[in-house]
Amino acid sequence: MNDELELYTPKIAQHNNLIRSYMHLGGLEARIFTLLLKGVKKDDTELKKVEIKVSDIIGDNPSGKAYQLLKDACDELMSKRLDLLQVGISKKAANKNDYHKVGIVQELQLDSGSGFVRGLFTDRVQSYLIQLKKDYALADIEHLMSLKSGYSHRIYWLMKSYQSLGEVKISVEEFKKMVCGDKDELGNQIDKYPRYYDFKKYVILPAFEDIREMLNVHWVENKKGKKTESLTFKFPQEGKISKITKPVQGSLFDKSNAKPKYKKSEAPKQNLRATSKLKLVELMEIHKENYEASIEARLNDGWYWNDDQTILYKD
């Protein structure tokens, strides 16, 4: 990452310690958070109140139900409190007994008459948002506003924060906490997806499908026996491969070079001749924990992947 932000950019920034905190965001919360960040200017010396058009969050001519969902999202965002590492301290260097709990948003006001939401970040997160010189990530506003879920927002930001490393390995439990949070609004420990199968199906795969045209990243499952213990995210150099995000499916691949173990058939440029097809998500639903064995059997029986390895075909 450059030492200074560009003079003008359609991007927004956060310090990596804020990005990598344990935080869940719902879809509307993520949109509000993004638009609040849009109002933060790189040369600001202090955080200022930001005005957001209601229509930018929930569209034109919103219904009463839409306004209620917006109010609920504001409540959720106001209740967010993070155990936040201080600027200049990495997770590896931090003492696990340290404690630094902060709120993100100090104030949110919904004025339906004028059609605006007005918000202000807390001064405790000021050093994570303005006057950033290093250890930060930039994200494209248009990309963020097009994402379909809060999980996609969180994973997009996390991938941006690790992109400059080239490759990073994260335990499943750590990644889950960063994407889904680890506590509810009352401070109680939560684990919405105790099974990795569910976390992958409902969070990881949909999110990477959402960001696949935005980021050049591959991910690999690292297993111990049948259990997936960690994920490795790889960020190829610009121009080396296509920008499509490909989920690299655990034991079906040689992790040393991310090449398929099984020689797949020569797929036609278009799948016009294919008489059968199966989506990866359908196989996962049908075969549950044994879906990889089902894929292996089909690959050995003449099936082949589409380009982004989300659909299997057979002529």
CSV table of C-alpha atoms in Angstrom, one decimal:
chain,number,residue,atom,x,y,z
A,1,MET,CA,0.0,0.0,0.0
A,2,ASN,CA,1.3,3.5,-0.8
A,3,ASP,CA,2.3,5.7,2.1
A,4,GLU,CA,-0.2,8.3,1.1
A,5,LEU,CA,-3.7,8.2,-0.2
A,6,GLU,CA,-4.3,9.6,-3.7
A,7,LEU,CA,-5.4,13.2,-4.0
A,8,TYR,CA,-8.7,12.0,-5.4
A,9,THR,CA,-10.1,8.5,-5.4
A,10,PRO,CA,-13.5,6.9,-5.5
A,11,LYS,CA,-12.3,4.7,-2.7
A,12,ILE,CA,-12.6,4.6,1.1
A,13,ALA,CA,-10.1,3.5,3.7
A,14,GLN,CA,-9.9,1.7,7.0
A,15,HIS,CA,-6.9,0.7,9.2
A,16,ASN,CA,-6.3,-3.0,9.1
A,17,ASN,CA,-6.9,-3.4,12.8
A,18,LEU,CA,-10.4,-2.1,12.4
A,19,ILE,CA,-11.0,-4.3,9.3
A,20,ARG,CA,-9.7,-7.4,11.1
A,21,SER,CA,-11.7,-6.9,14.3
A,22,TYR,CA,-14.5,-9.4,15.2
A,23,MET,CA,-17.5,-7.7,13.6
A,24,HIS,CA,-20.7,-8.9,12.0
A,25,LEU,CA,-22.6,-6.5,9.7
A,26,GLY,CA,-26.1,-7.0,8.3
A,27,GLY,CA,-26.7,-5.9,4.7
A,28,LEU,CA,-28.3,-2.6,5.6
A,29,GLU,CA,-25.7,-2.0,8.4
A,30,ALA,CA,-22.9,-2.5,5.8
A,31,ARG,CA,-24.5,0.0,3.4
A,32,ILE,CA,-24.8,2.6,6.1
A,33,PHE,CA,-21.2,1.9,7.3
A,34,THR,CA,-19.9,2.3,3.7
A,35,LEU,CA,-21.7,5.6,3.2
A,36,LEU,CA,-20.5,6.9,6.5
A,37,LEU,CA,-16.9,6.1,5.4
A,38,LYS,CA,-17.6,7.8,2.1
A,39,GLY,CA,-18.1,11.0,4.1
A,40,VAL,CA,-14.7,10.8,5.8
A,41,LYS,CA,-12.0,12.8,4.0
A,42,LYS,CA,-8.4,11.9,4.0
A,43,ASP,CA,-7.2,15.4,5.1
A,44,ASP,CA,-9.7,15.7,7.9
A,45,THR,CA,-8.1,16.4,11.3
A,46,GLU,CA,-11.2,15.2,13.1
A,47,LEU,CA,-14.3,13.2,12.4
A,48,LYS,CA,-17.3,15.2,11.3
A,49,LYS,CA,-21.0,14.4,11.0
A,50,VAL,CA,-21.9,12.8,7.7
A,51,GLU,CA,-25.2,13.1,5.7
A,52,ILE,CA,-26.5,10.1,3.8
A,53,LYS,CA,-29.5,10.1,1.5
A,54,VAL,CA,-32.1,7.6,2.6
A,55,SER,CA,-32.6,6.7,-1.1
A,56,ASP,CA,-28.9,5.6,-1.3
A,57,ILE,CA,-29.6,3.0,1.5
A,58,ILE,CA,-33.1,1.7,0.8
A,59,GLY,CA,-34.0,3.1,-2.6
A,60,ASP,CA,-36.6,5.7,-3.8
A,61,ASN,CA,-40.1,5.8,-2.3
A,62,PRO,CA,-39.4,3.4,0.6
A,63,SER,CA,-42.3,1.7,2.3
A,64,GLY,CA,-43.0,1.8,6.0
A,65,LYS,CA,-41.5,-1.6,6.4
A,66,ALA,CA,-38.3,-0.5,4.6
A,67,TYR,CA,-38.1,2.4,7.1
A,68,GLN,CA,-38.5,0.0,10.0
A,69,LEU,CA,-35.7,-2.2,8.6
A,70,LEU,CA,-33.5,1.0,8.3
A,71,LYS,CA,-34.3,1.9,11.9
A,72,ASP,CA,-33.4,-1.6,13.0
A,73,ALA,CA,-30.1,-1.5,11.1
A,74,CYS,CA,-29.3,1.9,12.8
A,75,ASP,CA,-29.9,0.3,16.2
A,76,GLU,CA,-27.7,-2.6,15.4
A,77,LEU,CA,-24.9,-0.3,14.2
A,78,MET,CA,-25.2,1.9,17.3
A,79,SER,CA,-24.9,-1.2,19.5
A,80,LYS,CA,-21.6,-2.4,17.9
A,81,ARG,CA,-18.7,-2.6,20.4
A,82,LEU,CA,-15.4,-4.0,19.3
A,83,ASP,CA,-12.4,-5.3,21.2
A,84,LEU,CA,-10.1,-3.2,19.0
A,85,LEU,CA,-6.3,-3.5,18.7
A,86,GLN,CA,-4.6,-0.1,19.0
A,87,VAL,CA,-3.0,1.4,15.9
A,88,GLY,CA,0.6,0.2,15.6
A,89,ILE,CA,-0.1,-3.1,17.4
A,90,SER,CA,-0.5,-6.3,15.4
A,91,LYS,CA,-2.5,-9.4,16.6
A,92,LYS,CA,0.8,-11.3,16.9
A,93,ALA,CA,2.3,-8.7,19.2
A,94,ALA,CA,-0.8,-8.1,21.3
A,95,ASN,CA,-1.2,-9.5,24.8
A,96,LYS,CA,-4.2,-11.7,24.8
A,97,ASN,CA,-5.1,-10.4,28.2
A,98,ASP,CA,-5.4,-6.8,27.0
A,99,TYR,CA,-8.8,-5.2,26.6
A,100,HIS,CA,-9.8,-2.2,24.5
A,101,LYS,CA,-13.6,-2.1,23.9
A,102,VAL,CA,-14.9,0.7,21.8
A,103,GLY,CA,-18.1,1.7,20.0
A,104,ILE,CA,-18.0,2.5,16.3
A,105,VAL,CA,-20.8,5.0,15.9
A,106,GLN,CA,-21.5,7.8,18.3
A,107,GLU,CA,-24.7,9.1,16.7
A,108,LEU,CA,-27.3,8.2,14.0
A,109,GLN,CA,-30.3,10.3,13.2
A,110,LEU,CA,-33.0,9.2,10.7
A,111,ASP,CA,-35.0,12.2,9.4
A,112,SER,CA,-37.7,10.9,7.1
A,113,GLY,CA,-39.0,14.4,6.4
A,114,SER,CA,-35.7,15.5,4.7
A,115,GLY,CA,-34.8,12.0,3.5
A,116,PHE,CA,-31.5,11.9,5.2
A,117,VAL,CA,-29.6,9.8,7.8
A,118,ARG,CA,-27.0,11.8,9.7
A,119,GLY,CA,-24.2,10.0,11.5
A,120,LEU,CA,-21.0,10.5,13.3
A,121,PHE,CA,-18.2,7.9,14.1
A,122,THR,CA,-16.9,7.9,17.7
A,123,ASP,CA,-13.7,9.7,18.4
A,124,ARG,CA,-12.3,6.4,19.5
A,125,VAL,CA,-12.1,5.1,15.9
A,126,GLN,CA,-10.6,8.4,14.5
A,127,SER,CA,-7.1,7.1,14.2
A,128,TYR,CA,-8.4,4.1,12.3
A,129,LEU,CA,-10.1,6.3,9.6
A,130,ILE,CA,-8.2,9.5,9.0
A,131,GLN,CA,-4.6,10.6,8.5
A,132,LEU,CA,-3.8,7.1,7.5
A,133,LYS,CA,-0.1,6.5,6.5
A,134,LYS,CA,0.4,2.8,6.7
A,135,ASP,CA,-1.3,-0.5,7.6
A,136,TYR,CA,-4.6,0.4,5.9
A,137,ALA,CA,-6.6,-0.9,3.0
A,138,LEU,CA,-8.6,0.9,0.2
A,139,ALA,CA,-12.0,-0.4,-1.1
A,140,ASP,CA,-14.0,0.7,-4.1
A,141,ILE,CA,-17.3,2.3,-3.0
A,142,GLU,CA,-19.2,1.1,-6.1
A,143,HIS,CA,-18.0,-2.5,-5.4
A,144,LEU,CA,-19.2,-2.3,-1.8
A,145,MET,CA,-22.6,-0.8,-2.7
A,146,SER,CA,-23.2,-3.6,-5.2
A,147,LEU,CA,-22.6,-6.5,-2.7
A,148,LYS,CA,-25.6,-8.6,-1.7
A,149,SER,CA,-24.8,-9.2,2.0
A,150,GLY,CA,-23.0,-8.0,5.1
A,151,TYR,CA,-20.9,-11.2,4.9
A,152,SER,CA,-19.7,-10.2,1.4
A,153,HIS,CA,-18.8,-6.8,2.7
A,154,ARG,CA,-16.7,-8.2,5.6
A,155,ILE,CA,-14.9,-10.7,3.3
A,156,TYR,CA,-14.3,-8.1,0.6
A,157,TRP,CA,-12.6,-5.8,3.2
A,158,LEU,CA,-10.6,-8.6,4.8
A,159,MET,CA,-9.3,-9.7,1.4
A,160,LYS,CA,-8.3,-6.1,0.7
A,161,SER,CA,-6.5,-5.8,4.0
A,162,TYR,CA,-4.4,-9.0,3.3
A,163,GLN,CA,-3.9,-8.4,-0.4
A,164,SER,CA,-0.5,-6.8,-0.1
A,165,LEU,CA,0.9,-9.9,1.7
A,166,GLY,CA,0.5,-12.1,-1.3
A,167,GLU,CA,-0.6,-15.0,0.8
A,168,VAL,CA,-2.1,-15.5,4.2
A,169,LYS,CA,-3.2,-18.5,6.3
A,170,ILE,CA,-6.1,-18.0,8.8
A,171,SER,CA,-7.7,-20.6,11.1
A,172,VAL,CA,-11.3,-21.3,10.3
A,173,GLU,CA,-12.3,-20.1,13.8
A,174,GLU,CA,-10.4,-16.8,13.5
A,175,PHE,CA,-11.9,-16.2,10.0
A,176,LYS,CA,-15.4,-17.0,11.3
A,177,LYS,CA,-15.0,-14.5,14.1
A,178,MET,CA,-13.8,-11.7,11.8
A,179,VAL,CA,-16.7,-12.3,9.4
A,180,CYS,CA,-19.5,-13.2,11.7
A,181,GLY,CA,-18.4,-11.6,15.0
A,182,ASP,CA,-18.0,-13.4,18.3
A,183,LYS,CA,-20.4,-11.7,20.7
A,184,ASP,CA,-24.0,-10.5,20.5
A,185,GLU,CA,-25.1,-7.0,21.6
A,186,LEU,CA,-25.2,-8.1,25.2
A,187,GLY,CA,-21.7,-9.4,25.1
A,188,ASN,CA,-22.6,-13.1,25.1
A,189,GLN,CA,-20.4,-15.5,23.1
A,190,ILE,CA,-22.0,-16.6,19.9
A,191,ASP,CA,-21.2,-19.1,17.1
A,192,LYS,CA,-23.9,-19.0,14.5
A,193,TYR,CA,-22.1,-21.6,12.3
A,194,PRO,CA,-20.5,-24.2,14.6
A,195,ARG,CA,-20.1,-26.6,11.6
A,196,TYR,CA,-17.7,-25.6,9.0
A,197,TYR,CA,-20.0,-27.1,6.3
A,198,ASP,CA,-22.7,-24.6,7.2
A,199,PHE,CA,-20.2,-21.7,7.4
A,200,LYS,CA,-18.8,-22.6,4.0
A,201,LYS,CA,-22.3,-23.1,2.4
A,202,TYR,CA,-24.1,-20.0,3.8
A,203,VAL,CA,-21.2,-17.5,4.2
A,204,ILE,CA,-18.0,-18.3,2.3
A,205,LEU,CA,-19.2,-19.6,-1.1
A,206,PRO,CA,-22.0,-17.0,-1.6
A,207,ALA,CA,-19.6,-14.2,-0.5
A,208,PHE,CA,-16.8,-15.3,-2.9
A,209,GLU,CA,-19.4,-15.6,-5.7
A,210,ASP,CA,-20.4,-12.0,-4.9
A,211,ILE,CA,-16.9,-10.6,-5.1
A,212,ARG,CA,-15.5,-12.9,-7.8
A,213,GLU,CA,-15.3,-10.2,-10.5
A,214,MET,CA,-13.9,-7.6,-8.1
A,215,LEU,CA,-10.8,-9.3,-6.6
A,216,ASN,CA,-8.1,-11.6,-7.8
A,217,VAL,CA,-7.9,-14.1,-4.9
A,218,HIS,CA,-7.8,-17.9,-4.6
A,219,TRP,CA,-8.6,-19.8,-1.4
A,220,VAL,CA,-7.5,-23.2,-0.3
A,221,GLU,CA,-8.9,-25.4,2.5
A,222,ASN,CA,-6.2,-26.9,4.7
A,223,LYS,CA,-7.4,-30.2,6.3
A,224,LYS,CA,-6.3,-32.4,9.1
A,225,GLY,CA,-8.0,-35.7,8.3
A,226,LYS,CA,-11.5,-34.8,7.3
A,227,LYS,CA,-11.6,-31.5,9.3
A,228,THR,CA,-10.9,-28.2,7.6
A,229,GLU,CA,-8.7,-26.4,10.2
A,230,SER,CA,-7.6,-23.3,8.2
A,231,LEU,CA,-7.9,-21.4,5.0
A,232,THR,CA,-5.1,-20.0,2.8
A,233,PHE,CA,-5.8,-17.0,0.7
A,234,LYS,CA,-3.6,-16.3,-2.3
A,235,PHE,CA,-3.4,-13.1,-4.2
A,236,PRO,CA,-1.7,-13.6,-7.6
A,237,GLN,CA,0.3,-10.7,-9.0
A,238,GLU,CA,-1.6,-8.3,-11.3
A,239,GLY,CA,-1.8,-9.6,-14.8
A,240,LYS,CA,-0.6,-13.2,-14.0
A,241,ILE,CA,-4.0,-14.8,-14.3
A,242,SER,CA,-7.6,-14.0,-14.8
A,243,LYS,CA,-9.4,-11.9,-12.2
A,244,ILE,CA,-12.0,-14.6,-11.5
A,245,THR,CA,-12.1,-15.7,-7.9
A,246,LYS,CA,-11.8,-19.5,-7.7
A,247,PRO,CA,-12.6,-21.5,-4.6
A,248,VAL,CA,-10.0,-24.2,-4.5
A,249,GLN,CA,-11.7,-27.2,-3.0
A,250,GLY,CA,-9.6,-28.8,-0.2
A,251,SER,CA,-8.4,-32.3,-0.7
A,252,LEU,CA,-9.2,-32.4,-4.4
A,253,PHE,CA,-6.2,-30.2,-5.0
A,254,ASP,CA,-2.5,-30.4,-4.4
A,255,LYS,CA,-2.0,-27.4,-2.0
A,256,SER,CA,1.7,-27.0,-2.9
A,257,ASN,CA,0.8,-25.5,-6.3
A,258,ALA,CA,-3.0,-25.3,-6.3
A,259,LYS,CA,-3.2,-27.6,-9.4
A,260,PRO,CA,-5.9,-30.3,-9.7
A,261,LYS,CA,-4.8,-33.7,-8.8
A,262,TYR,CA,-7.1,-35.2,-11.4
A,263,LYS,CA,-6.6,-34.6,-15.0
A,264,LYS,CA,-9.8,-33.2,-16.3
A,265,SER,CA,-11.3,-33.6,-19.8
A,266,GLU,CA,-10.7,-31.1,-22.4
A,267,ALA,CA,-13.7,-28.9,-21.9
A,268,PRO,CA,-15.2,-27.2,-25.0
A,269,LYS,CA,-15.2,-23.4,-25.2
A,270,GLN,CA,-18.9,-23.5,-24.7
A,271,ASN,CA,-20.9,-26.2,-22.9
A,272,LEU,CA,-23.3,-26.6,-25.9
A,273,ARG,CA,-22.6,-30.4,-26.1
A,274,ALA,CA,-23.0,-31.1,-22.4
A,275,THR,CA,-25.9,-33.4,-21.7
A,276,SER,CA,-25.6,-33.3,-17.9
A,277,LYS,CA,-24.6,-30.7,-15.4
A,278,LEU,CA,-24.4,-30.4,-11.6
A,279,LYS,CA,-23.8,-27.2,-9.6
A,280,LEU,CA,-21.2,-27.4,-6.8
A,281,VAL,CA,-23.8,-26.1,-4.3
A,282,GLU,CA,-26.2,-28.8,-5.3
A,283,LEU,CA,-23.6,-31.5,-4.7
A,284,MET,CA,-22.8,-30.0,-1.3
A,285,GLU,CA,-26.5,-30.1,-0.4
A,286,ILE,CA,-27.1,-33.7,-1.6
A,287,HIS,CA,-23.9,-35.3,-0.2
A,288,LYS,CA,-23.2,-33.0,2.8
A,289,GLU,CA,-19.8,-33.9,4.3
A,290,ASN,CA,-19.1,-36.4,1.5
A,291,TYR,CA,-19.4,-34.1,-1.4
A,292,GLU,CA,-15.7,-34.1,-2.2
A,293,ALA,CA,-15.8,-37.9,-2.7
A,294,SER,CA,-18.7,-37.4,-5.1
A,295,ILE,CA,-16.8,-34.8,-7.1
A,296,GLU,CA,-13.7,-37.1,-7.3
A,297,ALA,CA,-15.8,-40.0,-8.6
A,298,ARG,CA,-17.4,-37.8,-11.3
A,299,LEU,CA,-14.0,-36.3,-12.4
A,300,ASN,CA,-12.7,-39.9,-12.8
A,301,ASP,CA,-15.8,-40.7,-14.8
A,302,GLY,CA,-15.3,-38.0,-17.4
A,303,TRP,CA,-17.0,-35.0,-15.9
A,304,TYR,CA,-15.3,-31.7,-16.1
A,305,TRP,CA,-15.4,-28.3,-14.5
A,306,ASN,CA,-16.5,-25.0,-16.0
A,307,ASP,CA,-13.9,-22.2,-15.9
A,308,ASP,CA,-14.6,-21.1,-12.3
A,309,GLN,CA,-15.1,-24.6,-11.0
A,310,THR,CA,-18.7,-24.0,-9.8
A,311,ILE,CA,-20.5,-26.4,-12.2
A,312,LEU,CA,-19.6,-29.9,-13.4
A,313,TYR,CA,-20.5,-31.0,-16.9
A,314,LYS,CA,-20.6,-34.3,-18.8
A,315,ASP,CA,-21.1,-34.7,-22.6
